[in-house]
CSV table of C-alpha atoms in Angstrom, one decimal:
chain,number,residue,atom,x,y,z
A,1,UNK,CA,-24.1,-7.2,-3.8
A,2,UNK,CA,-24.5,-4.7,-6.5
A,3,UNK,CA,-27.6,-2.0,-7.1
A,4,UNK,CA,-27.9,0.8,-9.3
A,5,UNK,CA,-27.4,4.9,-7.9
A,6,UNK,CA,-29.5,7.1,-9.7
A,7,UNK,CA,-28.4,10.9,-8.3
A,8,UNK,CA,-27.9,14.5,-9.7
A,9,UNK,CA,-24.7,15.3,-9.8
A,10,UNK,CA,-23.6,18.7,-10.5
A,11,UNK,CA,-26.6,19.0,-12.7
A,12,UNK,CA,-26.2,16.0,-14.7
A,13,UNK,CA,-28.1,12.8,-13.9
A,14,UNK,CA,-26.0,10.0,-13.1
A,15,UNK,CA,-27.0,6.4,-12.9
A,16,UNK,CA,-24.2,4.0,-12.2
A,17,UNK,CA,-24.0,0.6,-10.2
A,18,UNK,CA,-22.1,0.1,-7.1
A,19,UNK,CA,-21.2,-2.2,-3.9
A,20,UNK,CA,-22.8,-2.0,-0.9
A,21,UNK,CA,-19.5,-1.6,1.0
A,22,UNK,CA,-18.4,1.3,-1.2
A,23,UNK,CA,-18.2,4.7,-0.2
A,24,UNK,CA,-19.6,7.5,-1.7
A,25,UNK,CA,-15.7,9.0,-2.2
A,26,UNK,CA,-14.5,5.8,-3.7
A,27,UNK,CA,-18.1,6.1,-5.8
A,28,UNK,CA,-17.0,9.3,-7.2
A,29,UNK,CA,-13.4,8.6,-7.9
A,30,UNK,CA,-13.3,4.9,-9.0
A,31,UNK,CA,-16.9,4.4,-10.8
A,32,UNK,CA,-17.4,7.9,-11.9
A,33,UNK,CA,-13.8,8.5,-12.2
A,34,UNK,CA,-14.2,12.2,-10.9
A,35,UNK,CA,-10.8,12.9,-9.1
A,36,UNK,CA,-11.3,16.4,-7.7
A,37,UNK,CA,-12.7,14.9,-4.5
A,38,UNK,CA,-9.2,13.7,-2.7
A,39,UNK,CA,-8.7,10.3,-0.7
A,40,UNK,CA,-6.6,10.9,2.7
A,41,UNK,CA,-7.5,9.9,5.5
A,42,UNK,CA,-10.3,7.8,5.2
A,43,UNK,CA,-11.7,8.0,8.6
A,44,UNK,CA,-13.8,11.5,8.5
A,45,UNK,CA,-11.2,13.4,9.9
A,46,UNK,CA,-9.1,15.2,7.6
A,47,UNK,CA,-12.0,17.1,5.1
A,48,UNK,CA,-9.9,16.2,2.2
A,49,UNK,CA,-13.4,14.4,0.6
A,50,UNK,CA,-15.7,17.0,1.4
A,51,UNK,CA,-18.4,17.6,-1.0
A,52,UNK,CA,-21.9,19.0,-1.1
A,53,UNK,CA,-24.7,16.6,-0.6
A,54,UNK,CA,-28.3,17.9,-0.4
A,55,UNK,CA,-27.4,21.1,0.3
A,56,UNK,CA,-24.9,20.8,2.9
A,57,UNK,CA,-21.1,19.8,2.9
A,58,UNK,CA,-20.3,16.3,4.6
A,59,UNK,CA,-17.0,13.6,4.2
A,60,UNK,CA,-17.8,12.0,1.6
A,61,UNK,CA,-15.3,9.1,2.7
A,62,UNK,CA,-17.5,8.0,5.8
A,63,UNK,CA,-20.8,8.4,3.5
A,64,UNK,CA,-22.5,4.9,1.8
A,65,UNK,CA,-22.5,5.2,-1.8
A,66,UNK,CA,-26.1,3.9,-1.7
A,67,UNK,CA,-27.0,7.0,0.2
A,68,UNK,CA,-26.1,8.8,-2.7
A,69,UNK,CA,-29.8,7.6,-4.7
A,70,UNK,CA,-32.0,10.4,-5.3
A,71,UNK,CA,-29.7,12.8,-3.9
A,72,UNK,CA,-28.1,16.3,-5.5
A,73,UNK,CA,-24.7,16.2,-5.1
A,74,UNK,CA,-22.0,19.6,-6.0
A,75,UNK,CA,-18.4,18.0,-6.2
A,76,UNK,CA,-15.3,20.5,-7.2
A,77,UNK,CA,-15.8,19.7,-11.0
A,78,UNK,CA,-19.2,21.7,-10.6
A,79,UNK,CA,-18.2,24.5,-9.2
A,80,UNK,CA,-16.8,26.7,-12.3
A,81,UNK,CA,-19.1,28.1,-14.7
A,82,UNK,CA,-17.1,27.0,-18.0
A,83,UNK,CA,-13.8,28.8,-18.3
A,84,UNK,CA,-15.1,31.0,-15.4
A,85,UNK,CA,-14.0,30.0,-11.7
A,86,UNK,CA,-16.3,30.1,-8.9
A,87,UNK,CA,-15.1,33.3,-6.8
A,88,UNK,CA,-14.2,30.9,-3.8
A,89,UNK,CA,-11.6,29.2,-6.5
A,90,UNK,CA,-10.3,32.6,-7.5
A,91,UNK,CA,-10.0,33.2,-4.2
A,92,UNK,CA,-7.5,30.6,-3.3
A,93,UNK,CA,-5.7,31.1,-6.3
A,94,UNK,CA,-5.5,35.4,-5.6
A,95,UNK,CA,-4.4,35.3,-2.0
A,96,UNK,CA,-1.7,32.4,-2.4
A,97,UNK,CA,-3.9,29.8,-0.7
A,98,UNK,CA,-3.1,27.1,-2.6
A,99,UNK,CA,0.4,25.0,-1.7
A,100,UNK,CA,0.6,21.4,-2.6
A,101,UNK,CA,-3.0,21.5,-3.6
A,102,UNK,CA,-4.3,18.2,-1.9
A,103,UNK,CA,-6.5,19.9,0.9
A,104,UNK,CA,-7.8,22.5,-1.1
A,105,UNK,CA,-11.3,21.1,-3.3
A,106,UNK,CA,-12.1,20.2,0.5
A,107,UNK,CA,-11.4,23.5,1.8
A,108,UNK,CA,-13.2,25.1,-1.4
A,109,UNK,CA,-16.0,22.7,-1.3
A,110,UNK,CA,-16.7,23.8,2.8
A,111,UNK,CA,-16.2,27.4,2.2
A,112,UNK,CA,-18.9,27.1,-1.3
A,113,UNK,CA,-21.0,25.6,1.5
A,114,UNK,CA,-20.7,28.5,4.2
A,115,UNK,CA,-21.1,31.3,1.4
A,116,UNK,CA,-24.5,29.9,0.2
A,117,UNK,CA,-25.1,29.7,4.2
A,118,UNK,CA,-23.9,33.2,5.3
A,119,UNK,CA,-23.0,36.4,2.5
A,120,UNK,CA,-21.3,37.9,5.4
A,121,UNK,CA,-19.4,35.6,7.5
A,122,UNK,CA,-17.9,36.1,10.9
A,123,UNK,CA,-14.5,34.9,12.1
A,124,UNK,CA,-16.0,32.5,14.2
A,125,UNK,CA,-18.3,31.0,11.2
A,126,UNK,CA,-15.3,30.7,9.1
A,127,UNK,CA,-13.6,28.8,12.0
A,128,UNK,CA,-16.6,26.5,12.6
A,129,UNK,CA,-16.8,26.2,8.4
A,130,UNK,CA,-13.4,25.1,7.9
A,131,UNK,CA,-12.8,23.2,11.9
A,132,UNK,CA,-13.2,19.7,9.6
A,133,UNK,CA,-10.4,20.6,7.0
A,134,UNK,CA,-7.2,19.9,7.7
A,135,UNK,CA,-4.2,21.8,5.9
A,136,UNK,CA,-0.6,21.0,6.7
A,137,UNK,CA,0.8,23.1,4.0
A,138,UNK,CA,-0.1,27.1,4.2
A,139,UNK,CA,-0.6,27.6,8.3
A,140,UNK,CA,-4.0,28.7,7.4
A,141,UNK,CA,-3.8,32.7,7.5
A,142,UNK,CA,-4.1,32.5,3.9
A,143,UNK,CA,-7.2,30.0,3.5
A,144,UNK,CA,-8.5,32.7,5.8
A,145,UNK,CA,-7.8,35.4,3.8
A,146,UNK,CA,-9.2,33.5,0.5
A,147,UNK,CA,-12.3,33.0,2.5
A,148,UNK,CA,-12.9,36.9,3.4
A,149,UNK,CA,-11.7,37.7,-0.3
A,150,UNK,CA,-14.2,35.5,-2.3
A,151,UNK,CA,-17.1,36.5,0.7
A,152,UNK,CA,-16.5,40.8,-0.1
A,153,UNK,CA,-16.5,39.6,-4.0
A,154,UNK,CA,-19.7,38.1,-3.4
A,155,UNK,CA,-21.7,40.3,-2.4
A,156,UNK,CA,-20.1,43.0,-4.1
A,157,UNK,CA,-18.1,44.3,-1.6
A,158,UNK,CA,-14.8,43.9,-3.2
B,1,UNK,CA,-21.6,-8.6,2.5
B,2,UNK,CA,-25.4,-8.8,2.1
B,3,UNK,CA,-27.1,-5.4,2.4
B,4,UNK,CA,-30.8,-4.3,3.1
B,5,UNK,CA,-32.7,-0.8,3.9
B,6,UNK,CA,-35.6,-1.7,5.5
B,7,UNK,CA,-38.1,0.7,5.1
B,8,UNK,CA,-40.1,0.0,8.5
B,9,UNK,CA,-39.3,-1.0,11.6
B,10,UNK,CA,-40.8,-4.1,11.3
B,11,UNK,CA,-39.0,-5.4,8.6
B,12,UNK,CA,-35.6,-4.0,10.2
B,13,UNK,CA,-36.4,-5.9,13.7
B,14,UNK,CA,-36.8,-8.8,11.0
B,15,UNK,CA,-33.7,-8.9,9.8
B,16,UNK,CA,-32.2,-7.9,12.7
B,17,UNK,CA,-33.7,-11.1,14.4
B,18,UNK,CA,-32.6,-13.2,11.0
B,19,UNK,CA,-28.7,-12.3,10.9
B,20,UNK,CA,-28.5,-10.9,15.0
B,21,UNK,CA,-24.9,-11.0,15.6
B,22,UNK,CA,-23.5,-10.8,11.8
B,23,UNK,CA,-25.5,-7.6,11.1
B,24,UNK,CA,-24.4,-4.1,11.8
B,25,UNK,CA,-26.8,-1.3,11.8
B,26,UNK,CA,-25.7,1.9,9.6
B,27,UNK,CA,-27.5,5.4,9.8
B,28,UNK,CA,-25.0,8.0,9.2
B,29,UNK,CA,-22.1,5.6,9.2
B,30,UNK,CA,-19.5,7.9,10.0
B,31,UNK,CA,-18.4,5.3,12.8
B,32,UNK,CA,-19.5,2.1,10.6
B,33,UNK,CA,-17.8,3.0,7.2
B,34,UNK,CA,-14.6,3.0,9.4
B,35,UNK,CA,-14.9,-0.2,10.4
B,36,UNK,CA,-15.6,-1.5,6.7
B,37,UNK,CA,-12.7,0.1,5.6
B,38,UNK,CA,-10.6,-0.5,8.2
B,39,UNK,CA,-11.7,-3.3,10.5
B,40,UNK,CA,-13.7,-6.2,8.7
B,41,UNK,CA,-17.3,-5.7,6.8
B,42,UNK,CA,-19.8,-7.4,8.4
B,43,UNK,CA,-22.1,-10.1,6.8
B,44,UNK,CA,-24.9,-8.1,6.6
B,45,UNK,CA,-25.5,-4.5,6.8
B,46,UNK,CA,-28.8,-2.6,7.1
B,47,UNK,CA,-29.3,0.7,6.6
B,48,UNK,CA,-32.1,2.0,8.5
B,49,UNK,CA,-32.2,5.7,7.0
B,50,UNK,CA,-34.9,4.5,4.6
B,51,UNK,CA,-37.4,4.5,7.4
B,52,UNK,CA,-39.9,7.0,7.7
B,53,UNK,CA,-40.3,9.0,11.1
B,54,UNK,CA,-37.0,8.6,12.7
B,55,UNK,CA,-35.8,12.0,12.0
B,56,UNK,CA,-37.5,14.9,14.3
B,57,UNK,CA,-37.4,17.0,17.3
B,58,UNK,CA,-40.3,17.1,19.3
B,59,UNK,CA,-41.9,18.5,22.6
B,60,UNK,CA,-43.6,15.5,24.2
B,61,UNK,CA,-45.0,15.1,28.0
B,62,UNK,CA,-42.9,17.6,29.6
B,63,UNK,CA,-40.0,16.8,27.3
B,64,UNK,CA,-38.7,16.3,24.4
B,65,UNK,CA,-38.9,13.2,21.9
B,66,UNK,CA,-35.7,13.0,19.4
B,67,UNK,CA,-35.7,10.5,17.0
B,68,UNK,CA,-32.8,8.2,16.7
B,69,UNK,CA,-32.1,9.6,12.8
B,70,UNK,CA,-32.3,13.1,14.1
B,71,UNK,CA,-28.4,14.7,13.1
B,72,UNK,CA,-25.9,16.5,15.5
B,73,UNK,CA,-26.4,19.1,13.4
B,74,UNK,CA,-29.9,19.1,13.3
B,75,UNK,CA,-30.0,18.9,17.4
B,76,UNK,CA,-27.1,22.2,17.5
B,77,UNK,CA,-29.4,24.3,14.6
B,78,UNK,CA,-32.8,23.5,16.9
B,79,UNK,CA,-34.0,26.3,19.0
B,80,UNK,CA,-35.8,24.1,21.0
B,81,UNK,CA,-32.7,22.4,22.2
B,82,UNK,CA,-31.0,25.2,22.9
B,83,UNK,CA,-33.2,26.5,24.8
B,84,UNK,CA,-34.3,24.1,26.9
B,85,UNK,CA,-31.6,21.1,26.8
B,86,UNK,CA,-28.4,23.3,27.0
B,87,UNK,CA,-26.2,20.8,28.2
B,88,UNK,CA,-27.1,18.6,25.5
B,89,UNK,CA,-27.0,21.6,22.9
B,90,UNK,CA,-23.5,22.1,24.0
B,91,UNK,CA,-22.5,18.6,23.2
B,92,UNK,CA,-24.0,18.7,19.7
B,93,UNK,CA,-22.4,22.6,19.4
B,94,UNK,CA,-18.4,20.7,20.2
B,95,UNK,CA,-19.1,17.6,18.3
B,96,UNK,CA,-16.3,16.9,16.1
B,97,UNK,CA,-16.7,18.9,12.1
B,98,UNK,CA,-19.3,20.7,10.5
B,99,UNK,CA,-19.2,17.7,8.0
B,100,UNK,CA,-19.9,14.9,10.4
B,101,UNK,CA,-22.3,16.7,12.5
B,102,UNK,CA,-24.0,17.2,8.7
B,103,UNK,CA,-24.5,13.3,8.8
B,104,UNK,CA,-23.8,11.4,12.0
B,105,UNK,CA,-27.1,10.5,14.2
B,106,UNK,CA,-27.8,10.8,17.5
B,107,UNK,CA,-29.0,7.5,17.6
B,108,UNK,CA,-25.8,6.2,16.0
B,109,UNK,CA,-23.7,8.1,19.0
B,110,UNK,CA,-25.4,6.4,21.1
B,111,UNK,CA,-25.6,3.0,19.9
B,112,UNK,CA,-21.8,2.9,19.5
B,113,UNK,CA,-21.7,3.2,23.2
B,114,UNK,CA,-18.6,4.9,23.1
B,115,UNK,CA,-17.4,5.9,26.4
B,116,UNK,CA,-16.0,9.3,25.1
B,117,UNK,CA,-19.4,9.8,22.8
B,118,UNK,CA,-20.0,13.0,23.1
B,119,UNK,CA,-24.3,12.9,23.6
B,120,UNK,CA,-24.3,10.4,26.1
B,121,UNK,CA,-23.3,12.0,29.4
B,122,UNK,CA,-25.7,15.2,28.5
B,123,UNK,CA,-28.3,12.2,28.2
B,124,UNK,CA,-26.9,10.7,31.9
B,125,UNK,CA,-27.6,13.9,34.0
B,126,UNK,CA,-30.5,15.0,32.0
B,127,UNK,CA,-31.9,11.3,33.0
B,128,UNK,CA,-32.9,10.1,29.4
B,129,UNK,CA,-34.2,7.1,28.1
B,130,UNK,CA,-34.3,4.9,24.9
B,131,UNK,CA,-37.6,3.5,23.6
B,132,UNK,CA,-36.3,-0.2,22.7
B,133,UNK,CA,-37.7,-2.5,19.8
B,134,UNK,CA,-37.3,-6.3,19.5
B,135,UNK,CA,-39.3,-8.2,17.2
B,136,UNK,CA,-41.2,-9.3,20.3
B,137,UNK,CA,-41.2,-6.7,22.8
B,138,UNK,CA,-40.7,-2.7,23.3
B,139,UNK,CA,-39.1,-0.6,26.5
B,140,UNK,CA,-38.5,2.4,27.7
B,141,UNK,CA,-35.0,1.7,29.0
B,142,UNK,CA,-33.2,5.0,31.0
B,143,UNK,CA,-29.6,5.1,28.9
B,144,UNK,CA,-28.1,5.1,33.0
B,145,UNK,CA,-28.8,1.4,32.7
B,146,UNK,CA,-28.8,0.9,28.5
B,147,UNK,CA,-24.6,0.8,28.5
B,148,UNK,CA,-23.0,-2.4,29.1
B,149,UNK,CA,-19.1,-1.9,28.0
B,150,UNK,CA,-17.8,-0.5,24.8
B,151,UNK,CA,-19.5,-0.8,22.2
B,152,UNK,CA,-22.4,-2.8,24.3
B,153,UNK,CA,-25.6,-1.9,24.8
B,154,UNK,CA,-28.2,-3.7,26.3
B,155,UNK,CA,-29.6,-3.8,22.6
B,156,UNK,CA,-27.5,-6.7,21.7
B,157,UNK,CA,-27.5,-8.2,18.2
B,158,UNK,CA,-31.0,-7.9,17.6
B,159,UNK,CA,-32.6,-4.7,19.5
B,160,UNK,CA,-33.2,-1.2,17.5
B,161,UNK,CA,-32.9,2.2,19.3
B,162,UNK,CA,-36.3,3.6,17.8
B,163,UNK,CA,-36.9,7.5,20.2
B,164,UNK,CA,-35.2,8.8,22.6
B,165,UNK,CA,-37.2,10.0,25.5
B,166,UNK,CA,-35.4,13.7,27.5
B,167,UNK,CA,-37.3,14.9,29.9
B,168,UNK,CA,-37.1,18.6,30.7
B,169,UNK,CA,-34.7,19.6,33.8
B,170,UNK,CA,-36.4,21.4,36.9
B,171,UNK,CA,-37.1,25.5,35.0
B,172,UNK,CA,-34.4,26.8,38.0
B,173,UNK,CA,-31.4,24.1,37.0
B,174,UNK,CA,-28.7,25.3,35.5
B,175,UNK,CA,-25.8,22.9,33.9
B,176,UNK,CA,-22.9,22.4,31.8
B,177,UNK,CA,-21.2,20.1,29.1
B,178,UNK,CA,-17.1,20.2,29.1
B,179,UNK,CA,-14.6,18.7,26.6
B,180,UNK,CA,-11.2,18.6,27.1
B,181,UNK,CA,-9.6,17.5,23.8
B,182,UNK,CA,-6.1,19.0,22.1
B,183,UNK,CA,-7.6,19.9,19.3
B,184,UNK,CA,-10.9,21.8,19.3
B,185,UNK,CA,-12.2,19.9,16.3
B,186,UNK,CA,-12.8,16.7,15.4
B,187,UNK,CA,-10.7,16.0,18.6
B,188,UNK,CA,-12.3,12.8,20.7
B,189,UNK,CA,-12.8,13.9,24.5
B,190,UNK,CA,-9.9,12.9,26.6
B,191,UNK,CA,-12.4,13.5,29.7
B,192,UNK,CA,-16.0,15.0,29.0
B,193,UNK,CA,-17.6,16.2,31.9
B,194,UNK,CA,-21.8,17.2,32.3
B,195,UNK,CA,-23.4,18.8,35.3
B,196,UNK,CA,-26.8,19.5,36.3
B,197,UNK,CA,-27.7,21.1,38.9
B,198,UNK,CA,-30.7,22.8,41.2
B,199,UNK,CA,-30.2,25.3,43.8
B,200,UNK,CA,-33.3,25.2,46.8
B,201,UNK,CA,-35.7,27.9,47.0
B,202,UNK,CA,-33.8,30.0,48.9
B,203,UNK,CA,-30.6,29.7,46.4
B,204,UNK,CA,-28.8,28.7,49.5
B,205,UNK,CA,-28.1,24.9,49.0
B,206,UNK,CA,-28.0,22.4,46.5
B,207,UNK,CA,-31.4,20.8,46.2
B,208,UNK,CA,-30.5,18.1,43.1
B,209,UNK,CA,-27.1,17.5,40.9
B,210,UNK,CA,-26.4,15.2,38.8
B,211,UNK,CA,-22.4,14.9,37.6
B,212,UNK,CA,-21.8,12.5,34.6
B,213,UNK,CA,-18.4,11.5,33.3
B,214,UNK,CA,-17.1,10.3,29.9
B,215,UNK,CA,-14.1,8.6,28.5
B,216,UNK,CA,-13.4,7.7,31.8
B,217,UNK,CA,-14.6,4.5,32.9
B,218,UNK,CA,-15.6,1.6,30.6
B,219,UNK,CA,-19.4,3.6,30.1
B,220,UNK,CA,-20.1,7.0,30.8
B,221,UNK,CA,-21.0,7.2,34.3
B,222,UNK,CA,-23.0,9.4,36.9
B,223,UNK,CA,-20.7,10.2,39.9
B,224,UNK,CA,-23.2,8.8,42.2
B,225,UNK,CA,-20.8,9.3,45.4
B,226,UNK,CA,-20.0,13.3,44.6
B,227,UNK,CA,-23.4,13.9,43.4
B,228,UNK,CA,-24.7,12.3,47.0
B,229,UNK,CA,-21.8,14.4,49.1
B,230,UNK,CA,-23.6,17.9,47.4
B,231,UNK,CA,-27.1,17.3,48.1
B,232,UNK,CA,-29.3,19.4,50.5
B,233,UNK,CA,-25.8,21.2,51.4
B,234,UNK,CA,-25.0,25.0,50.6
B,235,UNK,CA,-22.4,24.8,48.3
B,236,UNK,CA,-19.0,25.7,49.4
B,237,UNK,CA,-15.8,25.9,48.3
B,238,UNK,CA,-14.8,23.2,50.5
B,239,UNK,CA,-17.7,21.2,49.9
B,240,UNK,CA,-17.1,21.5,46.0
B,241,UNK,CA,-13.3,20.8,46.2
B,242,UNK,CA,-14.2,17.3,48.4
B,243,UNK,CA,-17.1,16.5,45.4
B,244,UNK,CA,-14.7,16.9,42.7
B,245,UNK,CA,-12.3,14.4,44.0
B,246,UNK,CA,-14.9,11.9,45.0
B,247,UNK,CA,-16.0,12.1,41.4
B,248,UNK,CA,-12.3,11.5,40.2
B,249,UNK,CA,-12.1,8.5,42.7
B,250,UNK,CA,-15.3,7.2,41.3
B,251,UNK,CA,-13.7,7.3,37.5
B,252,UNK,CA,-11.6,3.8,36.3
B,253,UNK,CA,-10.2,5.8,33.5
B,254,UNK,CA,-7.2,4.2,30.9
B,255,UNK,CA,-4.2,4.7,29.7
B,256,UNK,CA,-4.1,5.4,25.9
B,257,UNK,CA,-2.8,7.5,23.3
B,258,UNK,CA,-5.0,10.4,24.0
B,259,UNK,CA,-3.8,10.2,28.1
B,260,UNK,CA,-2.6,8.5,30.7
B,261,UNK,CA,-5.2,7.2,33.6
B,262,UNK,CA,-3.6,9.7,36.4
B,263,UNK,CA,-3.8,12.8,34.0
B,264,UNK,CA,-7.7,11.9,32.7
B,265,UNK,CA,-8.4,11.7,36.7
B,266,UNK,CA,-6.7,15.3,37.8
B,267,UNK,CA,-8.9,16.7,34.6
B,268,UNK,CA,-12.0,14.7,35.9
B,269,UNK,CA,-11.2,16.9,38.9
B,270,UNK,CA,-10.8,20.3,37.0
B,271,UNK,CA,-13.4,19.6,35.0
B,272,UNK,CA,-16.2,18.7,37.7
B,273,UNK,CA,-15.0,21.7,40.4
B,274,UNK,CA,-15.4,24.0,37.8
B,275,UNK,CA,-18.4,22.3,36.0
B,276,UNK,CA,-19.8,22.8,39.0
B,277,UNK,CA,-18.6,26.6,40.2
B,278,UNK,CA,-20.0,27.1,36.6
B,279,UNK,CA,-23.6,25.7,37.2
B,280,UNK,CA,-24.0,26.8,40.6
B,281,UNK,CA,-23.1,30.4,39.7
B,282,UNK,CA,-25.3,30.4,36.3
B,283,UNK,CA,-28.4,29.2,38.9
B,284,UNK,CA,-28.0,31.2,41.5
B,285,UNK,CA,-26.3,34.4,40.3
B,286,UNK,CA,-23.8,34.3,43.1
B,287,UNK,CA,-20.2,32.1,43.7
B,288,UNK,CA,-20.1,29.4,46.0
B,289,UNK,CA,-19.2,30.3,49.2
């Protein structure tokens, strides 16, 4: 059974048909063919699909794609401002957070969400921000640095 | 597979009563899209977030009324339940990723009737209850009787899970909710322990407690023998040691990957002494002695 999405994604409105019994990743990927939102685990668990719907970041892998109608929806692709990187992307790149690559939009994607939460995060925040991204590459002291890095350079304290 | 958003309860109790056993209910779906990737897609899903008044927190009779549609997130971000449901706020606080608890429904953690779910043994000792459509009838069922198995609820195929009823504890309770997972996050409790309890007047003995277990026992369950060895008594260390491992008698836990039975009973232990110890002290302002 097929219907039509009609969402905003990263400013642009998208109208596109889909399944009932397709995800809002496999929506993204497959229909819209936007690959910067990563399939791994499939199950909610590992963050890797982590976008920002309505406002707030959620797996994208356990979300309907019908759930996406009438919704605003910030993937990776929207993050940059043209040839300009969002300062949670130059973040990753300046503090070496960034090893095989597949984890990170997720990671980016959850730490975009926490700095339009909180200019000034605490330790425990970033824990709580980044508790549903998993990283099996950098042992996560750098991700953590990334995250402090692009915080002081948004709000001007770095 | 055939799929429908009702946008009233009427017309979901419809459906519901059209394709009973073939259709799966989906609000947040971070349980149910696993199962349609990874188990079988039903015949017939129906998404219920289409209908209106589901979602809220709201003081009611002495209580509070949360609707089924109401997020983990939204129940850990309300003052309201912090304040006055803090066992249940803790459950919502440790409940798996900032990203589920973004989307997955109270409702939905409790009609999955997990035994491990993380809401439903706050809901136990708080002494809850589910306001139950069918197409012909609606009840106020407390959840101590609403969970059948896993997975079953005494919703069946064609009952919807429309408010959920928590009444406020006693002002001079004090309680607890505690996980014990490996992993802080998104971890799924190998025991999860909640405790309620009311000190007398006199903050000498235990007037009411309620103990609830999870992930132990085919439902979560009240410790109805430990709860019954505490009351009226002052609460020593004696008397707490005995109640903890009448409440690990009174678990039927499994072995699985998470743990074996014996190890998920010596933490139903740990967990009620010091749920307990915990409670008491935060009541009373004093150890049990």
């Amino acid at each position: 059974m097929s219907f039509t999405i009609n969402a905003t994604i990263n400013d642009k409105k998208v109208s596109a048909s889909t399944e009932a019994s397709t995800s809002l990743l496999e929506f993204l990927r497959d229909t819209l063919e936007m690959k910067g939102t990563k399939l791994c685990c499939n199950t909610g668990e590992c963050g890797a699909c982590t976008i920002i719907f309505n406002g707030k970041p959620i797996n994208s892998c356990v979300t309907l794609a019908a759930d996406a109608d009438g919704a605003t929806i910030t993937t990776i692709e929207g993050l940059a401002d043209g040839a300009n990187l969002h300062a949670v992307q130059q973040a990753f790149i300046d503090t070496g957070a960034v090893q095989c690559g597949y984890c990170t939009p997720g990671y980016i994607m959850s730490v975009a969400a926490l700095l339009d939460r909180t200019a000034k995060p605490t330790a425990e925040d970033i824990e709580e921000a980044v508790s549903g991204n998993i990283c099996r590459c950098t042992g996560y002291a750098k991700i953590v640095d990334a995250i402090h890095l692009a915080a002081d350079r948004l709000s001007g304290r770095a | 597979m055939e799929y429908f958003a009702p946008k009233s309860i009427a017309e979901a109790l419809s459906l519901l009563e059209r394709y009973g056993g073939e259709a799966k209910v989906i609000a947040g779906g971070t349980d149910v899209m696993v199962d349609i990737k990874y188990k079988e897609e039903p015949g017939c899903l129906i998404n219920i977030k289409a209908i209106g008044g589901l979602a809220g927190i709201k003081e009611n009779n002495g209580g509070v009324r949360i609707g089924p549609l109401t997020t983990i997130r939204d129940l850990e971000t309300s003052a309201l339940i912090r304040d006055k449901l803090p066992v249940l706020w803790e459950a919502a606080h440790q409940f798996a990723s900032l990203q589920i608890r973004n989307t997955a429904t109270i409702g939905g953690n409790i009609c999955r009737a997990s035994p491990s779910g993380e809401t439903l043994t706050p809901l136990l000792v708080l002494e809850a209850s589910g306001n139950i459509a069918f197409s012909d009838k609606e009840t106020a069922e407390p959840f101590i009787n609403f969970f059948s198995g896993p997975g079953k609820t005494t919703l069946g195929a064609k009952g919807l899970l429309t408010a959920i009823d928590v009444p406020y504890p006693a002002a001079e309770s004090r309680g607890v909710y505690l996980k014990h997972a490996v992993r802080g996050a998104m971890d799924i409790a190998m025991v999860g322990v909640a405790v309620l309890i009311t000190p007398d007047a006199a903050k000498k003995a235990v007037r009411d407690v309620r103990i609830g277990l999870g992930a132990v026992a085919p439902t979560p369950i009240r410790a109805a023998k430990a709860e019954a060895s505490l009351r009226g008594k002052p609460l020593t260390p004696a008397l707490l040691k005995q109640a903890a491992e009448l409440a690990a008698s009174e678990a039927s836990p499994i072995d699985d990957q998470r743990s074996s039975a014996e190890y998920r009973r010596w933490i139903v232990e740990a967990l009620t002494r010091r749920g307990l110890a915990q409670s008491w002290k935060a009541a009373t302002g004093k150890e049990a002695v």
